[in-house]
GROMACS .gro file of C-alpha atoms in nm:
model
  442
    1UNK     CA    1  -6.081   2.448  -7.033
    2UNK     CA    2  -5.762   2.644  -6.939
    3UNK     CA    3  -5.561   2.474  -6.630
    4UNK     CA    4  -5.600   2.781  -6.408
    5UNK     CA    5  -5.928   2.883  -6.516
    6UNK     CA    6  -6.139   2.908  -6.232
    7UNK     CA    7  -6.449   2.986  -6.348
    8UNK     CA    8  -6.769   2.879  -6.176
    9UNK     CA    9  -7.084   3.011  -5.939
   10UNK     CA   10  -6.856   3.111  -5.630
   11UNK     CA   11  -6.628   3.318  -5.873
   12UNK     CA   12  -6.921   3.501  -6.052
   13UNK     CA   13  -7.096   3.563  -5.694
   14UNK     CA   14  -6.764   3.696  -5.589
   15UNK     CA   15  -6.699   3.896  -5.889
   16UNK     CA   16  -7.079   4.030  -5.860
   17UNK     CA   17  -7.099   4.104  -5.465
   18UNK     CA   18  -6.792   4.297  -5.523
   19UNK     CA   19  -6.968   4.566  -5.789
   20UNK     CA   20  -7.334   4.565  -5.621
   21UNK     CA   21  -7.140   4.602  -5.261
   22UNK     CA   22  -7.356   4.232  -5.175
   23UNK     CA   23  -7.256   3.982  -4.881
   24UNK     CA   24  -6.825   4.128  -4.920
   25UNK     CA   25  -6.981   4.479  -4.903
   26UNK     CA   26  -6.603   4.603  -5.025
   27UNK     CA   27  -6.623   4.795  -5.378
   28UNK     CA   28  -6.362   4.777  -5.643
   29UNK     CA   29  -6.060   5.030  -5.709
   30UNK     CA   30  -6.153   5.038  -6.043
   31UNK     CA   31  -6.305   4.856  -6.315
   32UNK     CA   32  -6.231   4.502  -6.367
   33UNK     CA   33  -6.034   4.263  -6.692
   34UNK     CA   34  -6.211   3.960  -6.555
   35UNK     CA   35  -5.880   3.894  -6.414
   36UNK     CA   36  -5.824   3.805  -6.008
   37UNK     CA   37  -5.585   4.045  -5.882
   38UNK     CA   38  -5.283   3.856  -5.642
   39UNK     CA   39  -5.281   3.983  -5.356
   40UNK     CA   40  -4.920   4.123  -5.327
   41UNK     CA   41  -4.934   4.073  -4.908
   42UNK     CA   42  -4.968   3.675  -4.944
   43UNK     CA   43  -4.671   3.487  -5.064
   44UNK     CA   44  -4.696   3.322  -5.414
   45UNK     CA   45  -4.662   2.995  -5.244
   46UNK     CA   46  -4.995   3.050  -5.118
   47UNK     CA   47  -5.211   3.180  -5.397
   48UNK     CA   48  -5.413   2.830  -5.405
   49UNK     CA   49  -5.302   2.740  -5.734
   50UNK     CA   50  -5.020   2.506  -5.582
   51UNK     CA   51  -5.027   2.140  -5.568
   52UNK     CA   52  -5.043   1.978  -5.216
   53UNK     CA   53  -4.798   1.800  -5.063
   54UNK     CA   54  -4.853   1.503  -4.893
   55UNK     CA   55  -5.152   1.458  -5.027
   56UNK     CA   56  -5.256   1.142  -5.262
   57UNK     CA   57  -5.235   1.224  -5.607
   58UNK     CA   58  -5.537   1.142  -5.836
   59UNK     CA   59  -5.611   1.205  -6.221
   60UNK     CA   60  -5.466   1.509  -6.427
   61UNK     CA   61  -5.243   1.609  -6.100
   62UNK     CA   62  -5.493   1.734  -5.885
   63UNK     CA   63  -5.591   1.630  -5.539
   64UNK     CA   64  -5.926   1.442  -5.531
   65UNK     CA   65  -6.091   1.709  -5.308
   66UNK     CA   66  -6.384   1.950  -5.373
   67UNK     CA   67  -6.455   2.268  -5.148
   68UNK     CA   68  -6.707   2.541  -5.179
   69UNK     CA   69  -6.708   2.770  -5.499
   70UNK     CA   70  -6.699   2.494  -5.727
   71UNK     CA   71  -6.279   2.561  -5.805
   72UNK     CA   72  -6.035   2.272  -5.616
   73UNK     CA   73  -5.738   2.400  -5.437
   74UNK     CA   74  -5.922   2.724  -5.314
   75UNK     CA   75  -5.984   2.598  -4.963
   76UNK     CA   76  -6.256   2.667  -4.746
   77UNK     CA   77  -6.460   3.089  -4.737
   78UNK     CA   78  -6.462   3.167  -4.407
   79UNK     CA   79  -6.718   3.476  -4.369
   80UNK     CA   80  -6.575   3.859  -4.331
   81UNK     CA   81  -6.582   3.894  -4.005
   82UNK     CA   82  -6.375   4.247  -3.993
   83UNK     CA   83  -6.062   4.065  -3.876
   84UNK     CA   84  -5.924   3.949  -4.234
   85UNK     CA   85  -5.879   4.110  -4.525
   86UNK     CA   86  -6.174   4.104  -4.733
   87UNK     CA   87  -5.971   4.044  -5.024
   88UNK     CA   88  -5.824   3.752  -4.977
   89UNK     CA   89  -5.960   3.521  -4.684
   90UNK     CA   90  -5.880   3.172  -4.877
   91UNK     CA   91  -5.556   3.280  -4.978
   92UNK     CA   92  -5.437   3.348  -4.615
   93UNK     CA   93  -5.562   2.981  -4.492
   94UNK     CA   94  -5.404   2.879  -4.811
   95UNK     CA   95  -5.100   3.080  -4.714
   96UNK     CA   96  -5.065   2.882  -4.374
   97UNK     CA   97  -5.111   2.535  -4.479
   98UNK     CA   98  -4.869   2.547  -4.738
   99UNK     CA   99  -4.579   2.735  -4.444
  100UNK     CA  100  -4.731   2.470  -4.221
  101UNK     CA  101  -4.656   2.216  -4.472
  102UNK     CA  102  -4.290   2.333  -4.568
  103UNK     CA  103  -4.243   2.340  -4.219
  104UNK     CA  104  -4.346   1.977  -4.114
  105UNK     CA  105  -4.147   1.876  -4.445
  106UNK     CA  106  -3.812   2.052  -4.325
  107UNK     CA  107  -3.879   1.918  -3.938
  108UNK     CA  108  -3.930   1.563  -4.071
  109UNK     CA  109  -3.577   1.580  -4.288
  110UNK     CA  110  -3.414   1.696  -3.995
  111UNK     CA  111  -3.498   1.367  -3.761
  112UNK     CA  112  -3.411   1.169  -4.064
  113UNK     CA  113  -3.050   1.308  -4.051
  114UNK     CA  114  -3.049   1.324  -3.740
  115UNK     CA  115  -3.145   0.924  -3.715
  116UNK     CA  116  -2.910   0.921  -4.019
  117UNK     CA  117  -2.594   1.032  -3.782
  118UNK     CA  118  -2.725   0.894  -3.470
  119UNK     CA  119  -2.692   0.534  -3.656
  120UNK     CA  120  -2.406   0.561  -3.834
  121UNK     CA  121  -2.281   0.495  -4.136
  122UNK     CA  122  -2.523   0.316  -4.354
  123UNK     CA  123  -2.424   0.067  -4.643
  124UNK     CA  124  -2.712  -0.078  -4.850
  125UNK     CA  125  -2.973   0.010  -4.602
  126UNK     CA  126  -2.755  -0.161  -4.298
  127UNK     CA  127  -2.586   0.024  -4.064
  128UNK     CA  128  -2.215  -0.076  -3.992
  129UNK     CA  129  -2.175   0.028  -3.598
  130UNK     CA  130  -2.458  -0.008  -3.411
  131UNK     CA  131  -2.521   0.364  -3.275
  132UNK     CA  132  -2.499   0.441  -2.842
  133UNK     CA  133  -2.851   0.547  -2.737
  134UNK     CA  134  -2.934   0.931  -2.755
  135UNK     CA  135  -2.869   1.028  -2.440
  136UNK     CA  136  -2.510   0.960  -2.471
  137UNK     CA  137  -2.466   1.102  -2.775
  138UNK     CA  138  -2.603   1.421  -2.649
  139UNK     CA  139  -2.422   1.409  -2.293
  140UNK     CA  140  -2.098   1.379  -2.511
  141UNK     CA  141  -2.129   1.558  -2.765
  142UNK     CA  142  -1.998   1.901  -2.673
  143UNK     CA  143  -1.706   2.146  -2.812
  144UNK     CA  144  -1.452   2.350  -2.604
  145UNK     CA  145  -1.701   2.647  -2.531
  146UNK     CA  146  -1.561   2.993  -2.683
  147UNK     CA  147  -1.694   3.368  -2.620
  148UNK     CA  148  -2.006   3.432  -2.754
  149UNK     CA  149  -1.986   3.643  -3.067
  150UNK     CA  150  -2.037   3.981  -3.105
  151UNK     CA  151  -2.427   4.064  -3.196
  152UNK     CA  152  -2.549   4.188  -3.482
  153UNK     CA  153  -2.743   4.496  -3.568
  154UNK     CA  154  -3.069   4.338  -3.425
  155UNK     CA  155  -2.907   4.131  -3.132
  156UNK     CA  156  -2.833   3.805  -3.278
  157UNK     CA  157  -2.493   3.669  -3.269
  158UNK     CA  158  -2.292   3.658  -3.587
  159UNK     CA  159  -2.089   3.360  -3.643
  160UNK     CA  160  -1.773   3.359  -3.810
  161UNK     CA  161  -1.630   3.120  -4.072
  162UNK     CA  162  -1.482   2.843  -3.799
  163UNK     CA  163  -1.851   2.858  -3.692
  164UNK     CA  164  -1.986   2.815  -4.005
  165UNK     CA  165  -1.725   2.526  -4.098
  166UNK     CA  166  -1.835   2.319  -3.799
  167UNK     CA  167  -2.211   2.370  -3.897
  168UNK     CA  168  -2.122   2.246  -4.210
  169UNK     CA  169  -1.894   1.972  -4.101
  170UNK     CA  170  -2.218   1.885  -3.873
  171UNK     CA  171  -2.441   1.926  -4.238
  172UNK     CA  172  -2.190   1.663  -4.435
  173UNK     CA  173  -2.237   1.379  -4.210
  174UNK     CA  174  -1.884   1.404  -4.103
  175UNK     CA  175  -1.936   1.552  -3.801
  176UNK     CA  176  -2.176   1.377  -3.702
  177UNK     CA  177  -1.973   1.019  -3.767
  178UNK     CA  178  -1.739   1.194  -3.534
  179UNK     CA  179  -2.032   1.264  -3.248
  180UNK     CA  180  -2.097   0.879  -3.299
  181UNK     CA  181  -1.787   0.742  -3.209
  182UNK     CA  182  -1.710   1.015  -2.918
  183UNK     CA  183  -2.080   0.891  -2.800
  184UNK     CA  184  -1.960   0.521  -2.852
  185UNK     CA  185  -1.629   0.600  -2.663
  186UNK     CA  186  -1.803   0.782  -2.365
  187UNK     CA  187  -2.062   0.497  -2.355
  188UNK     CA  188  -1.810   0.218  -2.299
  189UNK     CA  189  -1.604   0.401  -2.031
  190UNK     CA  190  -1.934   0.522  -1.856
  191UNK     CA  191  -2.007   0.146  -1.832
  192UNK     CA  192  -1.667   0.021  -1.761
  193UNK     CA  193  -1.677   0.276  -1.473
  194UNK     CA  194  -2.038   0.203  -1.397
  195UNK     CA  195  -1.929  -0.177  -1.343
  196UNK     CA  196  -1.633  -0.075  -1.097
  197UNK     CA  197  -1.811   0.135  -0.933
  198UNK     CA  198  -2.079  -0.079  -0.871
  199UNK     CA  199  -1.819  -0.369  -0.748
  200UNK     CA  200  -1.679  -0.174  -0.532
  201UNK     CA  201  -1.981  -0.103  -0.369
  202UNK     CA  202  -2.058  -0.412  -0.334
  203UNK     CA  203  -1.729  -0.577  -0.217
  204UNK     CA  204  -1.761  -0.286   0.091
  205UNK     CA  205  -2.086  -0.373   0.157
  206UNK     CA  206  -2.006  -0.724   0.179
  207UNK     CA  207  -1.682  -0.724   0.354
  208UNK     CA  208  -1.835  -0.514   0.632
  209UNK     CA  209  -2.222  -0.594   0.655
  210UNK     CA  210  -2.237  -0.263   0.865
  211UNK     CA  211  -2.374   0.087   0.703
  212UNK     CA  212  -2.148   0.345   0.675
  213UNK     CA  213  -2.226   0.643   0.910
  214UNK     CA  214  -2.322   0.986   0.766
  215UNK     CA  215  -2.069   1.183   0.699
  216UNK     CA  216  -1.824   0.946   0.693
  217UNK     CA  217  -1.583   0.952   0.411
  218UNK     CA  218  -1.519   0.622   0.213
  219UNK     CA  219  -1.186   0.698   0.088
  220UNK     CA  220  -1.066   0.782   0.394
  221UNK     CA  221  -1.243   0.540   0.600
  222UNK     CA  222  -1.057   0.300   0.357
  223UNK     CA  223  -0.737   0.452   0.394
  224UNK     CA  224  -0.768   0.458   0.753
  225UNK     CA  225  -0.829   0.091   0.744
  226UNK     CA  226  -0.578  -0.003   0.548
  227UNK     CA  227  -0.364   0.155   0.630
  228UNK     CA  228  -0.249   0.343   0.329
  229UNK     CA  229   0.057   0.576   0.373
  230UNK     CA  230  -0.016   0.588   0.753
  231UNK     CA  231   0.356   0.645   0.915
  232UNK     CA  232   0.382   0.341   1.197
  233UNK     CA  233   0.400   0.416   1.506
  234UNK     CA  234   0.735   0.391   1.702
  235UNK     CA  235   0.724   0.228   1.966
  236UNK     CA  236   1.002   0.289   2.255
  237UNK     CA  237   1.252   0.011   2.226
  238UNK     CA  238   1.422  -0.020   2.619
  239UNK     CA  239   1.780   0.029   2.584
  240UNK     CA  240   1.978  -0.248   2.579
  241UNK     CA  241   2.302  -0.164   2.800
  242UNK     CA  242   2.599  -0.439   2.775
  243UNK     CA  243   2.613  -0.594   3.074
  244UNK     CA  244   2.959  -0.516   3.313
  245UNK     CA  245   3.195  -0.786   3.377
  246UNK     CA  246   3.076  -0.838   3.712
  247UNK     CA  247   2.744  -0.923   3.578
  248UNK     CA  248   2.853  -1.141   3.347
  249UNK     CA  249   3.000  -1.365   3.607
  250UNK     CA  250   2.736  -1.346   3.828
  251UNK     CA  251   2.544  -1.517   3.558
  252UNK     CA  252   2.491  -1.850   3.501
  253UNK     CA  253   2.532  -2.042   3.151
  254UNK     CA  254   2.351  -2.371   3.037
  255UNK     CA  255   2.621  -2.689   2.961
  256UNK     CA  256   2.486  -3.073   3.020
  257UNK     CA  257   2.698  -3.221   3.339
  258UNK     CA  258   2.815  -3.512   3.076
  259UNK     CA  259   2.916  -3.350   2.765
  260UNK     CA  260   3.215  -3.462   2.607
  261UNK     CA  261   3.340  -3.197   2.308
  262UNK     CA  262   3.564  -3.237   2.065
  263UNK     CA  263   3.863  -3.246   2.282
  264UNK     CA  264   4.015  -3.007   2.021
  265UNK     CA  265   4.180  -2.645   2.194
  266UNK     CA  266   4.184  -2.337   2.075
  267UNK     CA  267   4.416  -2.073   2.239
  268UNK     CA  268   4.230  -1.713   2.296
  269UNK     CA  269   4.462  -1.452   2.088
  270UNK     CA  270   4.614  -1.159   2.242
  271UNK     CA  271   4.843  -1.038   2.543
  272UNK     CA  272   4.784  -0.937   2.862
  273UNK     CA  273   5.078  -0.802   3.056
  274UNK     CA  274   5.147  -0.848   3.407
  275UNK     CA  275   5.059  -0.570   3.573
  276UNK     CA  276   5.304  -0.640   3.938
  277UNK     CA  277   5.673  -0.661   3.974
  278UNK     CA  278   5.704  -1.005   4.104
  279UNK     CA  279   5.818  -1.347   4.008
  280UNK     CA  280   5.626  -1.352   3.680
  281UNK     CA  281   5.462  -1.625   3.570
  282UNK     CA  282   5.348  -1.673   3.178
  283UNK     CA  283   5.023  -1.877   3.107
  284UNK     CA  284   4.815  -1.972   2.803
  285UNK     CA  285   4.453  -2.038   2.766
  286UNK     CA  286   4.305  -2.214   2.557
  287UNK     CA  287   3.968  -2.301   2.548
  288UNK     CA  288   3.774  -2.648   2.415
  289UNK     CA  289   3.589  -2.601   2.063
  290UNK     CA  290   3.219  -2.688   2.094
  291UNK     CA  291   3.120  -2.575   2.436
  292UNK     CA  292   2.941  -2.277   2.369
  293UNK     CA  293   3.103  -2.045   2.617
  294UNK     CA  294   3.288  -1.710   2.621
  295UNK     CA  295   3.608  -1.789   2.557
  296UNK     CA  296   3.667  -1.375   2.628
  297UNK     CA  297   3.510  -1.331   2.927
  298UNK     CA  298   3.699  -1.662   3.062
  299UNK     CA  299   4.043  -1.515   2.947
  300UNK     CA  300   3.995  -1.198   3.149
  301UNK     CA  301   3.833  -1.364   3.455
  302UNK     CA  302   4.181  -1.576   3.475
  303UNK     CA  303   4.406  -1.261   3.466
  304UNK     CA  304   4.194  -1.035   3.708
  305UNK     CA  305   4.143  -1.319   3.920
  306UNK     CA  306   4.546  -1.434   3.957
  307UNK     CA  307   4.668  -1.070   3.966
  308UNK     CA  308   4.399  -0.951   4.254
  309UNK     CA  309   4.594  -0.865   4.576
  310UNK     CA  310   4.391  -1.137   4.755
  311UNK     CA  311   4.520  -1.341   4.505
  312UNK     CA  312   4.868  -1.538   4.454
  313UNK     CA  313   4.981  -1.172   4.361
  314UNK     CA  314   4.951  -1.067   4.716
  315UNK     CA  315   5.193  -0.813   4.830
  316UNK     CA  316   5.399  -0.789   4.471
  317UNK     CA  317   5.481  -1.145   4.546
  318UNK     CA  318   5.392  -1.256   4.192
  319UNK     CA  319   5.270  -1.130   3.874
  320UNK     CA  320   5.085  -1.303   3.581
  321UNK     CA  321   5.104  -1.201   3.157
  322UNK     CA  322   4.921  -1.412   2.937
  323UNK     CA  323   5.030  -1.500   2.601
  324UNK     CA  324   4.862  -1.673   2.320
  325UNK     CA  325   5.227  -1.788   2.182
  326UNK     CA  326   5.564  -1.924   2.275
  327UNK     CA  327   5.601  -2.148   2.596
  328UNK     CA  328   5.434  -2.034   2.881
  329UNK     CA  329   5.509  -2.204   3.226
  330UNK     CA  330   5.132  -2.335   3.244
  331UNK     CA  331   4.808  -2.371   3.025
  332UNK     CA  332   4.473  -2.286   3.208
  333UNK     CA  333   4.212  -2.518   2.979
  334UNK     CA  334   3.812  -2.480   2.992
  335UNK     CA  335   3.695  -2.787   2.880
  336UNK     CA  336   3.352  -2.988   2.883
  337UNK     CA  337   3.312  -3.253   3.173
  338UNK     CA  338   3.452  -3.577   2.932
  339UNK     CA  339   3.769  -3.444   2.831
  340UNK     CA  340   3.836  -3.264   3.164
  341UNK     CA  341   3.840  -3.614   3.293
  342UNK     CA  342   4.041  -3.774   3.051
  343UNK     CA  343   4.302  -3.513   3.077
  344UNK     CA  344   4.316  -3.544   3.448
  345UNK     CA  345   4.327  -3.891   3.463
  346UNK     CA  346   4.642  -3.880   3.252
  347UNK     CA  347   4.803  -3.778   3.619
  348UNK     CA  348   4.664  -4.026   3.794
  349UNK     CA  349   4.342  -3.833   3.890
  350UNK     CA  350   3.950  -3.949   3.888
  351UNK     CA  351   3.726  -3.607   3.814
  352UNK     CA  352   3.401  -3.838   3.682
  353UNK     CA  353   3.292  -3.878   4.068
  354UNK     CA  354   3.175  -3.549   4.172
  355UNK     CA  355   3.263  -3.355   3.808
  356UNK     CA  356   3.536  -3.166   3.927
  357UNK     CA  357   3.885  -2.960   3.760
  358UNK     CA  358   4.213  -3.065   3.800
  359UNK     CA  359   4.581  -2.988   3.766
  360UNK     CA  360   4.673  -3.244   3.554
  361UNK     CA  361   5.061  -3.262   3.638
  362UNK     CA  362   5.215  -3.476   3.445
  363UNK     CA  363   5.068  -3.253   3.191
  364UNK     CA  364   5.123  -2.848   3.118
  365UNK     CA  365   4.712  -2.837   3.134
  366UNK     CA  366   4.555  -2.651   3.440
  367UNK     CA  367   4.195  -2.799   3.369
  368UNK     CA  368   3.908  -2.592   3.457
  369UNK     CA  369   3.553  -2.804   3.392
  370UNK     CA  370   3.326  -2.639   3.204
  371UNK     CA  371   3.052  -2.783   3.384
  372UNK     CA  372   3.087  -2.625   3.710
  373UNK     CA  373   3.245  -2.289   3.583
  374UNK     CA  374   2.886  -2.255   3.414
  375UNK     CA  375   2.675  -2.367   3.669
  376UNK     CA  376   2.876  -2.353   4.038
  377UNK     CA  377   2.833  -2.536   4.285
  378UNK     CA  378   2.575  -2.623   4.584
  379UNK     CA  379   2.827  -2.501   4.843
  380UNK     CA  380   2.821  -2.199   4.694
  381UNK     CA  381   2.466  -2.149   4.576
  382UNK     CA  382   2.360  -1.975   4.258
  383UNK     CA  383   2.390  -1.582   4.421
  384UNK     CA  384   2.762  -1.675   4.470
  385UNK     CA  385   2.878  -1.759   4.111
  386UNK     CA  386   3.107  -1.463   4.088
  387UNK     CA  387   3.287  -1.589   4.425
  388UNK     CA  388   3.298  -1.993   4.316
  389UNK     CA  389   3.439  -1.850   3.976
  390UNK     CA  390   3.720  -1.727   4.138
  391UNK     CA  391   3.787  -2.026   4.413
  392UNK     CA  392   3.806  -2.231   4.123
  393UNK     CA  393   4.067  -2.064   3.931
  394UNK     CA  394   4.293  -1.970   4.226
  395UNK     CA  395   4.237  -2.330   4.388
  396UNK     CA  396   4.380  -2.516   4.086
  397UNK     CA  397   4.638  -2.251   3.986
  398UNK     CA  398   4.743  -2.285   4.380
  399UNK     CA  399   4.809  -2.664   4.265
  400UNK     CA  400   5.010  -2.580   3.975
  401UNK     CA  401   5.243  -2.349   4.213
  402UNK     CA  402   5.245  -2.651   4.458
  403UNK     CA  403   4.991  -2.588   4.733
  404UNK     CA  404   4.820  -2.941   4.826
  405UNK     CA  405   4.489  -2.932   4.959
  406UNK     CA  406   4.381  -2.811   5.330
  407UNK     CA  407   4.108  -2.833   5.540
  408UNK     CA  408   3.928  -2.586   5.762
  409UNK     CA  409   3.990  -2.624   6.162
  410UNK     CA  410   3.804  -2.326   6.326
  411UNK     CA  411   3.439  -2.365   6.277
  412UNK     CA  412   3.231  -2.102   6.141
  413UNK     CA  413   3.566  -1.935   5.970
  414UNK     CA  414   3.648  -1.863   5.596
  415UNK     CA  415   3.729  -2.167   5.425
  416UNK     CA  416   4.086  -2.232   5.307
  417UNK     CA  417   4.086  -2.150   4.924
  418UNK     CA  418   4.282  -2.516   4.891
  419UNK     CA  419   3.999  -2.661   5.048
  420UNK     CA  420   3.772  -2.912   4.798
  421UNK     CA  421   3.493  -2.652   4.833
  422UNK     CA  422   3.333  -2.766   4.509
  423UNK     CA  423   3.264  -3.096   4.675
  424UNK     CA  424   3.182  -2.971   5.082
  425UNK     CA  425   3.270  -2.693   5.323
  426UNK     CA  426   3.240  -2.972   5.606
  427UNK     CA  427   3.546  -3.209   5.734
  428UNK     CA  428   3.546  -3.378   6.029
  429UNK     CA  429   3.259  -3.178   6.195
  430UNK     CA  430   3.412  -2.845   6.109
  431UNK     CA  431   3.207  -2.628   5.872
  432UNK     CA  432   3.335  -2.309   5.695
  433UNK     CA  433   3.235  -2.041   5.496
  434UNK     CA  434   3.266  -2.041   5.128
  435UNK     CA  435   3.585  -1.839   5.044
  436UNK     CA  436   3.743  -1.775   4.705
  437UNK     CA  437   4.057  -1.567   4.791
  438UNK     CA  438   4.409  -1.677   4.901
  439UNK     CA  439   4.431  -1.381   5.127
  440UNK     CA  440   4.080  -1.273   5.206
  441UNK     CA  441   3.982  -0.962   5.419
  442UNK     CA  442   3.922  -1.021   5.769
   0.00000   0.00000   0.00000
C-alpha cells in the first residue's frame, strides 16, 4: 500500500455523500480522478499528511494514534455545522495544531536562549559566572533611548541597520554576555549601596533612639548637627584698651617679701633728657634680673617722679636726664628684698627689719626694694600705691642729695616726704598724713 494512500470507509463515505448530496449535502464542481483536491486556503503544513512533533514515534514513522475514518494523521470530523468550510473541516484543526505546535516549538527555543544568556557562558555543560537573578538583568539592561523610527506603510516602525545590528548582536550571544556582566555590575553596586544604606540607617537609629519627625530632612538634620560648613558664630570679644600709666601704678604686682634674685643688674636702654634748666643731675637705672617686674614702667616712674614741680625739681631748681651709659652722678636700683639688703648693709645699714630701700652711700646704688615698690605699704594702704610709689623714690633720692630724715610736729598735717613713712606716720604722739611730694599743695 502506497504511503499516502488513504483509502478506507470514511474516504469512500466522503467521496459518496459528496455525489448523492448525503450527510456533507455540498455537490462536486465537476467530476472526480479519485484524487483529494488540497484545499489551496489551508497551508501545506496542515494538509494532515505531516508527521507530529512532539509526539512519540512508533513503527514505520507514524504516531501510534487512530481517529475516525480509518486514515491516521487526519484528526478528528467535526460535523458541518455552516460555520466551516465543508471542504475541509480536518484540515483546518489540522492547520492549527501544527501553527500551535511551531509556535510552542519557537516559544520554548526562545527561554532556552534566553536561560542560555541569562547564565552565561557555558563550557561542557557548566557555566563559568554564575548569572545575577532576572530582575537585575532586566532593570539593567537598557540602551540610550533614540527617536522612534519613522513608520512604515501600515504603521509599524522600520528599523534601520544599527537596529538590526544590535538585534543581531542580541541573536549571537554576544550581546547578551554583555547584558550579563552589566547585570552582574549593577547587582554588586545595588548591594554595596544596599549595605551602606542600610548601616547608616542603623547607626542613626542607634545613636539617637528618637524617631525622626515628618518632614524632617536627614541630610540636613545631619548637617545641622554636625555641624558641616556651618560659619561659627562670632562672638564680641571686649576691647582690650592698654592701660594708662597712672593705672599701671595704681596697680599692685605679686613678689615674695624674702626673695633674693640673682643679684645680677641690668641697666634699662635709652635716654631721657631733662626737661628743666637747673643743676642737672644724670642717673642710671638698672634693674635686678629675675624679679619679674617692668623694668619700663619703673624707668619712667623715676623720671616723672624727680622732674614733677612738687618734686626736687621745684621751681627750676634742678633737672634730671637719664642715661643708660657713661657715669652718671647716681644709680637708682630695683632689686628683690635679699640683695637690697646686702647692698645697703655695705654702708652700714640694716633693711632685713622692716624690708625697707636704702641709699647705700658708700656705694653709687640708690636701692629701691622690690618688695614694697610692688606691694606698698600699710601706712599707705593699697588705694594709695600711686602716692607710696612716689614717696619712695623722692625719699631715697632726697638721701642721695643729702636730706637726713625728719619727723612730723603738727598733728594731723602732711607728713614730711623724709619721714620713714614706709615704717609709721606716728612719732612721739604726732600722727601725719601720708605724703609723697617734697613740695606738696596746700
Amino acid at each position: 500500500m502506497g504511503r499516502h494512500s488513504r483509502k478506507g470507509a470514511e474516504a469512500k463515505g466522503r467521496d459518496a455523500g459528496a455525489v448523492t448530496g448525503g450527510e456533507r449535502g455540498a455537490a462536486r464542481s465537476g467530476p472526480g480522478n479519485g484524487r483529494r483536491r488540497r484545499d489551496t486556503a489551508a497551508p501545506l503544513a496542515g494538509d494532515g499528511h505531516t508527521s507530529f512533533h512532539d509526539v512519540a514515534q512508533a513503527r514505520g514513522g507514524h504516531p501510534e494514534q487512530r481517529e475516525p475514518g480509518g486514515g491516521w494523521g487526519t484528526g478528528p470530523q467535526p460535523h458541518y455545522d455552516g460555520r466551516q468550510s465543508p471542504a475541509g473541516p480536518a484540515r483546518d484543526a489540522s492547520t492549527r495544531q501544527a501553527v500551535a505546535r511551531q509556535m510552542s516549538a519557537q516559544q520554548a527555543a526562545q527561554r532556552a536562549a534566553d536561560r542560555r544568556a541569562a547564565s552565561g557562558p557555558q563550557t561542557g555543560g557548566v557555566p563559568l559566572i554564575p548569572g545575577p537573578r532576572r530582575e537585575f538583568v532586566d532593570a539593567f539592561d537598557t540602551t540610550p533611548s533614540r527617536s522612534a523610527p519613522p513608520a512604515g506603510p501600515e504603521g509599524e516602525g522600520v528599523a534601520d541597520g544599527s537596529d538590526q545590528a544590535a538585534l543581531d548582536g542580541g541573536r549571537d550571544g554576544r550581546g547578551g554576555r554583555g547584558r550579563t556582566f552589566t547585570g552582574i555590575a549593577a547587582a554588586a553596586v545595588t548591594t554595596v549601596l544596599a549595605v551602606v544604606v542600610a548601616g547608616q540607617v542603623a547607626r542613626d537609629s542607634g545613636a539617637s533612639g528618637l524617631p525622626q519627625a515628618a518632614g524632617v530632612d536627614r541630610e540636613d538634620a545631619e548637617d545641622a548637627s554636625r555641624s558641616v560648613e556651618r560659619a561659627t558664630p562670632q562672638v564680641p570679644q571686649p576691647e582690650v584698651r592698654a592701660l594708662s600709666y597712672a593705672q599701671k601704678m595704681a596697680k599692685a604686682y605679686p613678689l615674695a617679701p624674702d626673695l633674693k634674685a640673682t643679684g645680677s643688674f641690668e641697666a634699662v636702654p635709652g635716654l631721657a633728657k631733662a626737661p628743666g634748666k637747673g643743676q642737672k643731675y644724670r642717673y642710671r637705672i638698672d634693674v635686678e634680673k629675675g624679679l619679674g617686674l617692668d623694668a619700663g614702667l619703673f624707668a619712667e616712674a623715676v623720671h616723672k617722679t624727680l622732674n614733677d614741680d612738687r618734686s626736687w625739681a621745684h621751681n627750676g631748681a634742678m633737672t634730671f636726664e637719664r642715661v643708660s651709659s657713661g657715669e652718671p652722678a647716681f644709680v637708682i636700683t630695683l632689686a628683690s628684698p635679699g640683695t637690697t639688703g646686702v647692698w645697703c648693709e655695705k654702708s652700714g645699714l640694716d633693711t632685713t627689719e622692716d624690708n625697707v630701700s636704702c641709699d647705700s652711700a658708700a656705694t653709687d646704688r640708690v636701692m629701691i626694694n622690690a618688695y614694697r615698690w610692688a606691694q606698698g605699704a600699710s601706712t599707705f594702704g593699697p588705694d594709695q600705691l600711686l602716692a607710696y610709689r612716689q614717696m619712695l623714690i623722692n625719699h631715697e633720692v632726697g638721701h642721695r642729695l643729702g636730706h637726713n630724715h625728719v619727723s612730723c610736729r603738727t598733728p594731723g598735717a602732711l607728713a614730711p616726704v623724709m619721714q620713714q613713712q614706709t615704717k609709721t606716720l606716728e612719732i612721739e604722739g604726732i600722727k601725719c598724713r601720708p605724703n609723697p611730694w617734697v613740695y606738696p599743695g596746700r
